[in-house]
Structure formats: C-alpha cells, structure tokens
Coordinates of C-alpha atoms and ligand atoms in Angstrom, one line a residue:
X1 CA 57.0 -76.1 21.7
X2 CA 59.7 -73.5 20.2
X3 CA 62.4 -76.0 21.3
X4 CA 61.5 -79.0 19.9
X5 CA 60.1 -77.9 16.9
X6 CA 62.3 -78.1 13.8
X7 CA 63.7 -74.8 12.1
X8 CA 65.5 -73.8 8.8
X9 CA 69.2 -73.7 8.8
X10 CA 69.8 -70.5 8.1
X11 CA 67.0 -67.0 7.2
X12 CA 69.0 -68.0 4.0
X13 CA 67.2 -71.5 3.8
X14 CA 64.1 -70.0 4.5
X15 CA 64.2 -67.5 1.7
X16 CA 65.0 -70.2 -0.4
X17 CA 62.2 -72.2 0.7
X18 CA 59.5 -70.0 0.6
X19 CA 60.9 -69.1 -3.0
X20 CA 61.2 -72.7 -3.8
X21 CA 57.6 -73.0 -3.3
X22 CA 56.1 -69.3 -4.7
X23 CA 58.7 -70.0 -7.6
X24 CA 56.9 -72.7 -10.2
X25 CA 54.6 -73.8 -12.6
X26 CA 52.6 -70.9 -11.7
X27 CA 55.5 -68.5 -12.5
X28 CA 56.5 -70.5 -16.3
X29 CA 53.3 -72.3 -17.4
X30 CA 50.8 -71.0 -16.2
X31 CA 51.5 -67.1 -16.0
X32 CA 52.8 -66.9 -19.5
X33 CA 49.2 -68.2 -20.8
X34 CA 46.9 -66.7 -19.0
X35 CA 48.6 -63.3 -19.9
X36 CA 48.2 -64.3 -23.3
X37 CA 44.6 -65.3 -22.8
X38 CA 43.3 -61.9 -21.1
X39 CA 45.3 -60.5 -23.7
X40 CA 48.9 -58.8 -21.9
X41 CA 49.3 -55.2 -21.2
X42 CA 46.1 -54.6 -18.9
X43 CA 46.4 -57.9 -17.0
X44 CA 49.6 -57.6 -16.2
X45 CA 49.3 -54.2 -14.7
X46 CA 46.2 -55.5 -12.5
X47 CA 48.4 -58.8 -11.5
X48 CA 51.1 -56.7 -10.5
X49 CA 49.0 -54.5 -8.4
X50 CA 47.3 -57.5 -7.1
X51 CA 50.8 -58.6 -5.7
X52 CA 52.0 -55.6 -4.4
X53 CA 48.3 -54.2 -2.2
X54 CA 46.6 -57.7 -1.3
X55 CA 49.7 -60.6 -1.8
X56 CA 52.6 -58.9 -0.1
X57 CA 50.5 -57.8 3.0
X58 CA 48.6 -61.5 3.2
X59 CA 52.3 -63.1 2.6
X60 CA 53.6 -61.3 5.7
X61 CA 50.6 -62.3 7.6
X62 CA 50.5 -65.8 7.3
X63 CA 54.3 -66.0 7.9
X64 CA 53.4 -63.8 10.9
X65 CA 51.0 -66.8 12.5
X66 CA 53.3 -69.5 11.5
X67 CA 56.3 -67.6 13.0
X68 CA 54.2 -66.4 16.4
X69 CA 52.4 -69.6 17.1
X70 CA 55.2 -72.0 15.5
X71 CA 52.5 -73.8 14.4
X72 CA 50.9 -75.4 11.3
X73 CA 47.7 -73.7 10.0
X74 CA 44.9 -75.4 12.3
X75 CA 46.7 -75.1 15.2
X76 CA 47.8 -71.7 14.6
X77 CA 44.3 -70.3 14.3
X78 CA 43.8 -72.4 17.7
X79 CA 46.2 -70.5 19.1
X80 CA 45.7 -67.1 18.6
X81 CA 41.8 -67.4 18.7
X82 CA 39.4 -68.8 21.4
X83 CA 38.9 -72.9 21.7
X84 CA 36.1 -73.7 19.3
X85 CA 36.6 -70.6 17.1
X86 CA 35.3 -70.3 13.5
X87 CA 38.9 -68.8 12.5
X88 CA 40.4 -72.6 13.2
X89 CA 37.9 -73.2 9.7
X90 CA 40.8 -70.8 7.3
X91 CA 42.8 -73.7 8.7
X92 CA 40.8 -76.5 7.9
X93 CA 40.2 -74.6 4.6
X94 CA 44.0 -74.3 3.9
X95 CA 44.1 -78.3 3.9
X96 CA 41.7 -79.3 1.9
X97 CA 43.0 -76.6 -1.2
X98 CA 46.5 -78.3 -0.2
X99 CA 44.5 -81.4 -1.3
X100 CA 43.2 -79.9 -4.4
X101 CA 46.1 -77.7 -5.7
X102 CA 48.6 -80.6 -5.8
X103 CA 45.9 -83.0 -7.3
X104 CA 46.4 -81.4 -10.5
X105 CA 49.2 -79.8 -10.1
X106 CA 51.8 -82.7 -10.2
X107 CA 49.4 -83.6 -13.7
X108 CA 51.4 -80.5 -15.1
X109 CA 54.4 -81.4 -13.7
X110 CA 54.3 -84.5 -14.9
X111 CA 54.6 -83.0 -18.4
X112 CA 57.5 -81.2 -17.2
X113 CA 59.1 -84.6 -16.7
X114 CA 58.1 -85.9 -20.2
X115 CA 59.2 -83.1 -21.8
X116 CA 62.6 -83.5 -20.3
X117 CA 62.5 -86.9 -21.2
X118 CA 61.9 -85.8 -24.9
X119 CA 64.9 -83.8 -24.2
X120 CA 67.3 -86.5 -23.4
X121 CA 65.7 -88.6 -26.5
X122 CA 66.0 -85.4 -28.7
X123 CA 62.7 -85.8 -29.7
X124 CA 62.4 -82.6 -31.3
X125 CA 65.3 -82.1 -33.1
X126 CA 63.9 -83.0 -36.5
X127 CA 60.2 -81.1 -36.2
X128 CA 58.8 -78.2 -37.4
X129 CA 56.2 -76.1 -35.6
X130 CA 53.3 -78.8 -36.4
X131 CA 54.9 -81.5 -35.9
X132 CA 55.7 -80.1 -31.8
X133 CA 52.0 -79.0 -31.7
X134 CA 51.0 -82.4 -32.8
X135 CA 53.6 -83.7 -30.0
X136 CA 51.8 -82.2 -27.3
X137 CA 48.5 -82.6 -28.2
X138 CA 49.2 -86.6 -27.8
X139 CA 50.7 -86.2 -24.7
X140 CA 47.6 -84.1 -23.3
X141 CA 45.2 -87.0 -24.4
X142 CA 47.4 -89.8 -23.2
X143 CA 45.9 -91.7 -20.2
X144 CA 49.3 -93.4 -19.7
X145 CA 51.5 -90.6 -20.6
X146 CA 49.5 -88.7 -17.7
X147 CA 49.1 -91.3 -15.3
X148 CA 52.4 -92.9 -15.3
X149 CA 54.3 -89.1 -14.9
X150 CA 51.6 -87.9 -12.3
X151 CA 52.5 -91.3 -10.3
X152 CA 56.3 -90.4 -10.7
X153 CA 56.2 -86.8 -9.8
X154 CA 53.8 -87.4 -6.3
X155 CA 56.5 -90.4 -5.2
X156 CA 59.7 -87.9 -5.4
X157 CA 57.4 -85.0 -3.8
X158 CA 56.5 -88.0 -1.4
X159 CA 60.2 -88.6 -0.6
X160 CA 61.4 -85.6 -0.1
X161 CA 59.0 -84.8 2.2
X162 CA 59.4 -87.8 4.1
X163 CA 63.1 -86.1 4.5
X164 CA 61.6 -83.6 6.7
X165 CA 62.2 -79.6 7.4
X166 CA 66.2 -79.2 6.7
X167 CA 67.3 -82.4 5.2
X168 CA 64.4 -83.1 2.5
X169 CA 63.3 -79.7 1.8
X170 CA 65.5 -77.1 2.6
X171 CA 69.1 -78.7 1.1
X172 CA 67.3 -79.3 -2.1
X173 CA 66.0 -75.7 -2.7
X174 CA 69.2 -74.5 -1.8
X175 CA 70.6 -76.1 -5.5
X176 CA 68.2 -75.9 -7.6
X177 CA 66.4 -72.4 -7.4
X178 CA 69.5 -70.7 -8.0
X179 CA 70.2 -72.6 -10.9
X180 CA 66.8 -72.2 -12.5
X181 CA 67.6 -68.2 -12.2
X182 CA 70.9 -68.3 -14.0
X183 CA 69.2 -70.6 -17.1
X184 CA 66.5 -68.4 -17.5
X185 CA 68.4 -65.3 -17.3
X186 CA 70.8 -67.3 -20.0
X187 CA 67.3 -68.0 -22.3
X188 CA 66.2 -64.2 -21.7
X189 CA 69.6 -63.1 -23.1
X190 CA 68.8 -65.0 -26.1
X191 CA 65.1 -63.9 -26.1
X192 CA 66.3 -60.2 -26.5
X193 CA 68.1 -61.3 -29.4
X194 CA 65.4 -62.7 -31.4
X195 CA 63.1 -60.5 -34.1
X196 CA 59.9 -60.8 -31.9
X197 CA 61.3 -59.4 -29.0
X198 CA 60.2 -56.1 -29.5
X199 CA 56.5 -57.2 -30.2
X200 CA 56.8 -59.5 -26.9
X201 CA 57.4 -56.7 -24.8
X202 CA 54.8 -54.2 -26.7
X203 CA 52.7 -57.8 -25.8
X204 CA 53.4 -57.9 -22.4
X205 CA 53.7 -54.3 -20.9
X206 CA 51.5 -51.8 -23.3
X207 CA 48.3 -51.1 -21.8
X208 CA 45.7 -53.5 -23.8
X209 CA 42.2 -53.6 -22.5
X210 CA 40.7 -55.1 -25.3
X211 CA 40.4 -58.8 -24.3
X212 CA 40.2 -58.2 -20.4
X213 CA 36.7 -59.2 -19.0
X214 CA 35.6 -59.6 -14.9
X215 CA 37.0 -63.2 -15.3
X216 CA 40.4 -61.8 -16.4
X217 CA 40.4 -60.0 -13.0
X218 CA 39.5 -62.5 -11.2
X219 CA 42.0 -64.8 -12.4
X220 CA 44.8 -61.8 -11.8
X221 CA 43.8 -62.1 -8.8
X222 CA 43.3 -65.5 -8.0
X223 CA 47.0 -66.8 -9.8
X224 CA 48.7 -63.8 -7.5
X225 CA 47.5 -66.0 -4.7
X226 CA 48.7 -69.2 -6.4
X227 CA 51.9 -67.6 -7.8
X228 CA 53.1 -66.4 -4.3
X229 CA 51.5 -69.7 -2.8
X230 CA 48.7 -68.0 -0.8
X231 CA 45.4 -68.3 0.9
X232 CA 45.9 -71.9 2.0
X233 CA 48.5 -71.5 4.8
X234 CA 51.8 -72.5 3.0
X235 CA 53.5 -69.9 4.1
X236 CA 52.0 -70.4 7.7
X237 CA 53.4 -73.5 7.6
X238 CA 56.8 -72.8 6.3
X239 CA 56.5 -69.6 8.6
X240 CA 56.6 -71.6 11.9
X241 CA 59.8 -73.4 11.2
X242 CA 61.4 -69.4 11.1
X243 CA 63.0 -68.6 14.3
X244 CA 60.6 -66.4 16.4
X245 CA 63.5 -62.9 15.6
X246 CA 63.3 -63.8 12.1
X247 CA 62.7 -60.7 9.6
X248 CA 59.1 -61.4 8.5
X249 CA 59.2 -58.0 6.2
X250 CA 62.5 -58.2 4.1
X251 CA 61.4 -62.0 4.0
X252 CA 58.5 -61.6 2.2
X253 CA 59.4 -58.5 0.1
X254 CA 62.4 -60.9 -1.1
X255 CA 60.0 -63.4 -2.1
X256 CA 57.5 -61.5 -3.8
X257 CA 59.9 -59.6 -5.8
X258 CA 61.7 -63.0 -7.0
X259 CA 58.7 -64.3 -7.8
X260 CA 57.5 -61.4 -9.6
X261 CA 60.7 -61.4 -11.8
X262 CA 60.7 -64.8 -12.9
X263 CA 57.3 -64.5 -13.8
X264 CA 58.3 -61.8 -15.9
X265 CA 61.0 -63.5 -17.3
X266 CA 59.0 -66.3 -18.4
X267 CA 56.9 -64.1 -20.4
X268 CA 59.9 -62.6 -22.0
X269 CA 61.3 -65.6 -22.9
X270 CA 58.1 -67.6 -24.7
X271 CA 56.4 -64.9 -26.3
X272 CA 59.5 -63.4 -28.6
X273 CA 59.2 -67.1 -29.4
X274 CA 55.9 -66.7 -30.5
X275 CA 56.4 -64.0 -32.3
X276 CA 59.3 -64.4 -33.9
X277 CA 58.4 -67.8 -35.6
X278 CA 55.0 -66.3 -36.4
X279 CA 52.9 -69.3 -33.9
X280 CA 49.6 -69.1 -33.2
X281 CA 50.0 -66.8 -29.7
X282 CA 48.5 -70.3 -28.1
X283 CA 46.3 -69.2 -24.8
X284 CA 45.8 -72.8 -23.7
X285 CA 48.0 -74.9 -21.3
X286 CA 50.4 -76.3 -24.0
X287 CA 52.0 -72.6 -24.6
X288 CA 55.6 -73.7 -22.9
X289 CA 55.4 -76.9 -24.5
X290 CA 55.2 -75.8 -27.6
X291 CA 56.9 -72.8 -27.9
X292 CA 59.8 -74.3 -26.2
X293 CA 60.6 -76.9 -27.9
X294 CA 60.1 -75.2 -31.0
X295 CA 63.2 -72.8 -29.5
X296 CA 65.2 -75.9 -28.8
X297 CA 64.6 -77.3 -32.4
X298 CA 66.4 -74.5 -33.9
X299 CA 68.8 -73.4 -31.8
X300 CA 72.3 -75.0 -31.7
X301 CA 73.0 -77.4 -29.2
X302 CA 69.6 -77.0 -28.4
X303 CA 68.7 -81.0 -27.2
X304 CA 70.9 -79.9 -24.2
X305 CA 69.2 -76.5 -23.5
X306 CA 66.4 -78.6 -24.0
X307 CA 67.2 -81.0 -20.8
X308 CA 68.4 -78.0 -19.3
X309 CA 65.1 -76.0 -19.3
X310 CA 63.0 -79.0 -18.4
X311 CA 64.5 -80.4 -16.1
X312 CA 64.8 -77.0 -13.7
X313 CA 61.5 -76.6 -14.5
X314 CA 60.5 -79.9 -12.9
X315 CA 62.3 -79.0 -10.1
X316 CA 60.7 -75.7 -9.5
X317 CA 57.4 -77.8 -9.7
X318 CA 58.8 -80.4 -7.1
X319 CA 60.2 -77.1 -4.9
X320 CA 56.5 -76.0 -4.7
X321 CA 54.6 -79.7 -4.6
X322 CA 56.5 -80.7 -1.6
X323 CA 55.0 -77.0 -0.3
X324 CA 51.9 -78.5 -0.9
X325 CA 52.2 -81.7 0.8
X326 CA 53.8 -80.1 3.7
X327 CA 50.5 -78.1 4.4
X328 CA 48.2 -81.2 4.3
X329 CA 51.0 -83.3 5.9
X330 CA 52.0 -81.0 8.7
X331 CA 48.0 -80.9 10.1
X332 CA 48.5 -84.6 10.6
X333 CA 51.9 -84.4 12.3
X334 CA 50.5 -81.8 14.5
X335 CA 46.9 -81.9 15.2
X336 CA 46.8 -85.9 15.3
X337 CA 50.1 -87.0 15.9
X338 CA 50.9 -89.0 13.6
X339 CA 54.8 -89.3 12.5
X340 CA 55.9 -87.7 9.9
X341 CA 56.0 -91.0 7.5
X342 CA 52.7 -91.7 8.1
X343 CA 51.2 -88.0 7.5
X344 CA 53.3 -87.6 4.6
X345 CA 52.2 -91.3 2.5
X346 CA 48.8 -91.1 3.5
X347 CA 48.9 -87.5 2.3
X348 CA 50.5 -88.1 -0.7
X349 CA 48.8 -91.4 -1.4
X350 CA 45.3 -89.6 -1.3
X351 CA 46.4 -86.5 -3.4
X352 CA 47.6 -89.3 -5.9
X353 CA 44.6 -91.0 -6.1
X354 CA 42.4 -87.4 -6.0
X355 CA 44.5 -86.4 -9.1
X356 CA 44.1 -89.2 -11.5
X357 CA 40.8 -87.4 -13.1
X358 CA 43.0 -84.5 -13.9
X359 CA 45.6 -87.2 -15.6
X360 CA 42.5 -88.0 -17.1
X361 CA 40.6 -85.1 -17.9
X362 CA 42.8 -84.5 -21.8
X363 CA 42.2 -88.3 -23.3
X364 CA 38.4 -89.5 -21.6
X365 CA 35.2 -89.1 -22.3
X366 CA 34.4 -89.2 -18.9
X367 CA 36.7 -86.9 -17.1
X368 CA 37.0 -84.4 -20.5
X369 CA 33.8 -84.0 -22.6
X370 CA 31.1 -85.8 -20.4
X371 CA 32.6 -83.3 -17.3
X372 CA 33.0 -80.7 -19.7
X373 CA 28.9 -80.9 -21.1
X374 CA 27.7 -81.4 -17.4
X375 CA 29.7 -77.9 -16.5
X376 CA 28.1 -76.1 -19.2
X377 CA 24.9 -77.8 -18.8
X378 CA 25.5 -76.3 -14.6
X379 CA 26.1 -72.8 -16.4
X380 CA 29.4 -73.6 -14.5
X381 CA 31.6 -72.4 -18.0
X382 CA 30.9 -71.1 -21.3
X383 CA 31.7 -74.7 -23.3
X384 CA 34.9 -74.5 -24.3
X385 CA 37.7 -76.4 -22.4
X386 CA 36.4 -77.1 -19.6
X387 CA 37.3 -80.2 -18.0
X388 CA 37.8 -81.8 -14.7
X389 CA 41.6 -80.7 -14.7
X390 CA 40.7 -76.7 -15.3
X391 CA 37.5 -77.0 -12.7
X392 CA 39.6 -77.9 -10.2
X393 CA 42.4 -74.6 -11.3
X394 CA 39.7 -72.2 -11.6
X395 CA 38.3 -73.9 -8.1
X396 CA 41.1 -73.6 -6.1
X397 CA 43.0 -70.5 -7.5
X398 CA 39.9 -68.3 -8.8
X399 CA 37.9 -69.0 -5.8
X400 CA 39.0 -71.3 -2.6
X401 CA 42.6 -69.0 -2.7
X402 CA 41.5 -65.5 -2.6
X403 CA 38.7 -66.8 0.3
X404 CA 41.2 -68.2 2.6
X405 CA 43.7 -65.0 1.8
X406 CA 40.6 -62.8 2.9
X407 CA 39.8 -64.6 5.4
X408 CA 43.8 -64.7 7.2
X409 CA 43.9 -60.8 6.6
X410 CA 40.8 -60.4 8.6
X411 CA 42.1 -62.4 11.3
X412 CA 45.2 -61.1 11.8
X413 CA 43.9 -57.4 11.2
X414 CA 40.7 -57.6 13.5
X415 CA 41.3 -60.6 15.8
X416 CA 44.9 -61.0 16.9
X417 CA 46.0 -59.1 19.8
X418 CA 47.2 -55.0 18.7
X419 CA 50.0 -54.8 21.1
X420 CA 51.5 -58.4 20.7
X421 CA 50.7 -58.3 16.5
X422 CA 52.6 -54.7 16.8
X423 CA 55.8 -56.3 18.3
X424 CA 55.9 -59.6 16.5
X425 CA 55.8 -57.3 13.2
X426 CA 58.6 -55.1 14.4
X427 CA 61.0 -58.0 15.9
X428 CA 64.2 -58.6 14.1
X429 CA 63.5 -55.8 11.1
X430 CA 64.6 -52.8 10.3
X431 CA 61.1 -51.9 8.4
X432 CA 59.1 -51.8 11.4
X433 CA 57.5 -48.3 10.3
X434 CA 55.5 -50.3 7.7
X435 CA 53.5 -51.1 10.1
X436 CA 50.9 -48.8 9.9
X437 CA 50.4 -49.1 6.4
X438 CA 50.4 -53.2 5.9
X439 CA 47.2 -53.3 9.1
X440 CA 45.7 -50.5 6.7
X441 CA 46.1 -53.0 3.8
X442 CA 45.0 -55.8 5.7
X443 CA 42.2 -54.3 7.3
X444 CA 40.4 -52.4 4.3
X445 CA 42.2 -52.7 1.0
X446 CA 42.5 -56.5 1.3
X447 CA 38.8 -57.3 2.2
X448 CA 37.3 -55.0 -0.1
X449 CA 39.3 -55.8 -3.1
X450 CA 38.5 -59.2 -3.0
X451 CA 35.4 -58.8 -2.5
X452 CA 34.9 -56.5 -5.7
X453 CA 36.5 -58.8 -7.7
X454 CA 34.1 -61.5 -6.4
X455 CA 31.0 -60.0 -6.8
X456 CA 32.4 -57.9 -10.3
X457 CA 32.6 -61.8 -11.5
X458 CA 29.3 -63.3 -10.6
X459 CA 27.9 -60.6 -12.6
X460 CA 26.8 -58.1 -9.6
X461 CA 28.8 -55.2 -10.5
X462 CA 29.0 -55.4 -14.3
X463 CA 32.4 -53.3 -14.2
X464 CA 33.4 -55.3 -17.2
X465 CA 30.8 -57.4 -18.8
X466 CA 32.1 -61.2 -17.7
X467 CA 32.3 -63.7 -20.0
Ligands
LIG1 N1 53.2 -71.0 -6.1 C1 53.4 -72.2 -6.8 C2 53.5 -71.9 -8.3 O1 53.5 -70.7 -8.6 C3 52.3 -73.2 -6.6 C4 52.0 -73.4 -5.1 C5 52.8 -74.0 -4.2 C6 50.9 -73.1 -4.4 N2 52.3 -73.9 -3.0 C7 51.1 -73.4 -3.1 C8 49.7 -72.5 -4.9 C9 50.1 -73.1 -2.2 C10 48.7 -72.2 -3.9 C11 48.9 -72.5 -2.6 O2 53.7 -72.7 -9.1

C-alpha cells in the first residue's frame, strides 16, 4: 500500500496543507464573530484552552491513524480495529460532516468571492457605514447572489481536487497561505494604528464573563474543532499521504499554533475597526463584510487592499474546501474504487446540490423564516436567526465535531495497540517524551471535557444557565 500510495512533496507541503485547510473562514469570519457574540475576554481564554488540552492531542491523533495505516478514515479504523468494528462508524461519521461542513461552507465563501468582486468594481469606495451594511444585507437575501457564487466556489474546489495530492492541492497552498500571512500581518500593522485599538484588545483579551452562557462553551469548543479542522478525519486523511518517519508532534504543534495566530490576528484587525468608527460591534455573520469594507472605504488606495484582502480570503476558504472534499472523496477512491474523477464530481456535485438551502436560507421563506419557526416550534433555538444555513453550523461544529473528536481520542487511547502507538508517536521526532502526557490527554482530559460541555449545554449541569 505505502508504495503506491501518493505522498506530499516535502514535510514542508504537508505543513502547508494541513495549514491550508485549519487556516480559513473559521479563522477570519467566523472566529471574529462568535467572540464578539459570547462577548471576548472569557471566550477566548476557554477557546484557547480548548485548543491547547483537547485539539492539539486529537490533531496528533488523527494524523497518527492516517500516517500508520496510510489510509483514509474508514479504512483506517478497519485497520487498526477488528473486521466489523463499531470504531469503522467515526469513519463513516467523518464523511457524512465532510458532506455537511462544505454544504454551507462554500455559501460563505461564496461571499468571499462577491466581495472581491466588489473590490475590483470599487463598489465601496463612495459609502458610508449604512450604505455597506445595507450592501450586505442584500447580498445575504439574494437567491442568485448565493447561488450563482456557491456554484462557482464548489467547481474550482471541484478542480483542484480533481488535480490530486501534489499537483492540485499541495502546489497551490504552497502560494497562497504564505501570502495571506504577510497581508494580514500588513492590515494588523495598520490596525495598531487606529484609535480603537486599544479597546479591541481590552475587547479581546480582558477577562469578561458577562455575556458567556453553556452555549458560549460549547461553541468554544465546537469552532476549536472546526478551526483546526477536527473530528471528521481531515487530518486522517491528509495524515496518510505523510511518509510513515514523518514528525507527527512538531507537525501538529506548527499547525495549531498558526492557526491560533491568525485567528488572533483576525480579531485584532476587525474589531479596532469596530471601535474606532464607533459600529454597532455586529455578532452576526456579516461582521467581516462590513467592517472591512468600511476599512477599505477610507483608507487610501484602499479598492486594491480591498481585492487584496478578499481575494486571499477566498483562497484560504478554497485551501480548506478542497480539505473537505478530499475526506468525502477519498472514502470513494479507497473503500469503492472508484477513480479519483469520479469520487471527486460525484462528491462535489452532491455537496452542491446539499448546499443550495444554505444559499437559500438569507432570501426564502422556506429555507429562512418557515425553517427558522419550525426550529423554535422543535425547541431546537431560541427564535432569533435561526435558519437552515446556521442549523447545519451549529450541527456539524457544536455537535457532530466534538463527537467524532471524542470518539478518535478514545480509539487511539484505549484501542490501538500500546507498544506499536508508543513507537509510531516517537518515530522521526525529537518530542518523543510527550508521550506520556498526550495518552493522559487523550485518555481522560479529552473524554471528559467533552462530555461536560455536552451535558453543561443540554441543561444537565447548569454550570452557566444556557440560553
Ligand atoms: N478549519 C477550516 C476553517 O477554519 C474549515 C475546515 C476545513 C474544516 N476542513 C475541515 C472544519 C474539517 C471541520 C472539519 O475554516
């Protein structure tokens, strides 16, 4: 199998891979406004702690079964556990949330597209803050806008897959996520100069506990899955293209720690924004796209910042949709054969079609209000914003995420192998006498933090009265 199978170019390629696909829309749209929902300071803390005690040890496991087995999820659990096994479900598991994730995912990204679009037109060069509010909140209820974007974004993710392991995925990566670090780095340089940089920080880092609720936790939890693209065997999957004496420890710290950063960043840079022109601080989806633009409308040569900004952003978004694809793609390519053209346009095709109720979900009745009554009417949410597009986010990340992620650390802690595990951790790194400590994670911390978190936010705890 190992000889046949495709690998990276280069532990380089890798990095950059897995980092393509933690680094995206989770990072710069979404983390940015769900901080700014649960209210900063506190959240951030319990994200941060999330990502350093439950992501970091379940990254390094499922790049540990994709880089033992050399095998996409399904198979991988095949592998390493009996014929018939329950385990090979966290695989099956992992495919469907591929199909899920993406669905609405490349909605998002979609806007990314318009927005750089807008760019090139200098759209927003002549409006003021209402004006760019107003902007966005046609695009949101625009069944064309959304369709048309949502159809473009899945064909390139479609093609570059098609492209397989080194030529689609990896030579694009190696481009474009470098380049998204030095523009935002270049954005946070201006940040610090603005007046409501100092309020952004306070915003961001002071302890604040006042709007955090068990639902805030839960979501700091579930988005450190999503952010690090967890839970759903991604990193399985990009795992078993590694070479068998790849470093699976500095690997995944390297990730995490990226990821982390420009998470960071992001916050830095839209929320002095916010401050400083005195907006709304808007919790909803539409923070980038209208805090950025505003930005762009005042700076100097700000149409071409503009293009700049949104067009990287789009291609952190593609870097982690083709992750997504891979995943559902890569079950089909393995498990049933099929080539990888086939896997990847059926795949692709279906996510399409599974995502048009997200495009949907801002301008219908029947995707946005009719969805959102029959929600509420479930006890499913409180009311407010809840449509077919934010079920299927607070699904997959809140819920289907931290599941599979609790399910892979129990697997690899309790059912693989001591001795083998043991040396595949310790092969090709120098940080082998972490060990102890990440099976201690695994094994304990892991399982029962999620499971906390669970039962804090069906109400069974009452740590922090849920909302
Ligand atoms: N991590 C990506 C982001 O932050 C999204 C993503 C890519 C993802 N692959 C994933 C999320 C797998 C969950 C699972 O934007």
């Amino acid at each position: 199998m190992t000889g046949t199978r495709a690998h990276w170019g280069s532990r380089l390629g890798f990095i950059l891979a897995a980092a393509g696909s933690a680094v995206g829309l989770g990072n710069i749209w979404k983390f940015p406004y769900i901080t700014g929902e649960n209210g900063g300071g506190w959240f951030v803390l319990i994200y941060l702690i999330c990502i350093a005690l439950v992501g970091l040890p379940i990254m390094m496991a499922e790049i540990f079964i994709g880089r033992t087995t050399q095998l996409a999820p399904v198979g991988a659990f095949r592998a390493l556990s009996r014929r018939g096994s329950p385990w090979v479900l966290t695989g099956w598991l992992g495919v469907v949330v591929a199909f899920v994730v993406l669905s609405y995912y490349s909605v998002v990204a979609g806007w990314a597209m318009h927005y750089t679009w807008l760019s090139i037109t200098n759209a927003f060069a002549a409006h003021d803050q209402a004006a760019i509010n107003e902007l966005f909140g046609n695009v949101y209820v625009s069944p064309t806008v959304n369709l048309g974007w949502h159809v473009a974004f899945m064909a390139i993710t479609i093609a570059i897959v098609l492209g397989g392991v080194q030529k689609g995925l990896e030579r694009w990566v190696r481009i474009l996520m470098p380049a998204l670090f030095v523009l935002m780095l270049v954005m946070l340089g201006r940040a610090v100069t603005m007046e409501g940089f100092g309020r952004a920080v306070e915003f961001t880092f002071a302890p604040n506990a006042e709007n955090l609720t068990a639902a805030g936790v839960l979501e700091a939890l579930g988005h450190a899955f999503f952010t690090l693209s967890l839970g759903m065997g991604a990193m399985i999957t990009y795992g078993s293209y590694l070479r068998r004496d790849d470093d699976l420890v500095a690997t995944s710290v390297t990730v995490g720690v990226l990821d982390t950063v420009i998470a960071l960043m992001a916050c830095l840079i839209l929320f002095p924004i916010t401050f400083t022109f005195g907006m709304q601080e808007e919790r909803t989806v539409g923070l980038i796209f209208m805090n950025m633009p505003l930005a762009f409308s005042q700076m100097p040569g700000g149409a071409l910042w503009g293009v700049l900004f949104f067009a990287l952003l789009t291609f952190a978004a593609l870097t982690s949709g083709i992750s997504l694809l891979e995943v559902a793609a890569s079950y089909f390519i393995d498990e049933r054969g099929w080539t990888r053209r086939r896997a990847a346009l059926t795949c692709g095709i279906a996510i399409l079609l599974l995502g048009i109720p997200s495009a949907l979900s801002g301008g219908t009745r029947l995707f946005g209000e009719q969805f959102q009554s029959l929600t509420s009417n479930l006890g499913v949410n409180d009311g407010a914003g809840f449509n077919w597009f934010d079920f299927f986010d607070y699904l997959a990340s809140n819920w289907m995420l931290p599941l599979g992620g609790l399910f892979i650390a129990l697997f690899v802690a309790w059912r693989v192998g001591g001795a083998a595990r043991e040396a595949g951790f310790k092969t090709g790194t120098r940080f082998g006498g972490l060990y102890w400590g990440w099976i201690q994670l695994l094994r304990y911390v892991v399982p029962i933090a999620v499971i906390l978190v669970f039962l804090n936010a069906i109400g069974l705890l009452g740590f922090l009265d849920g909302t």
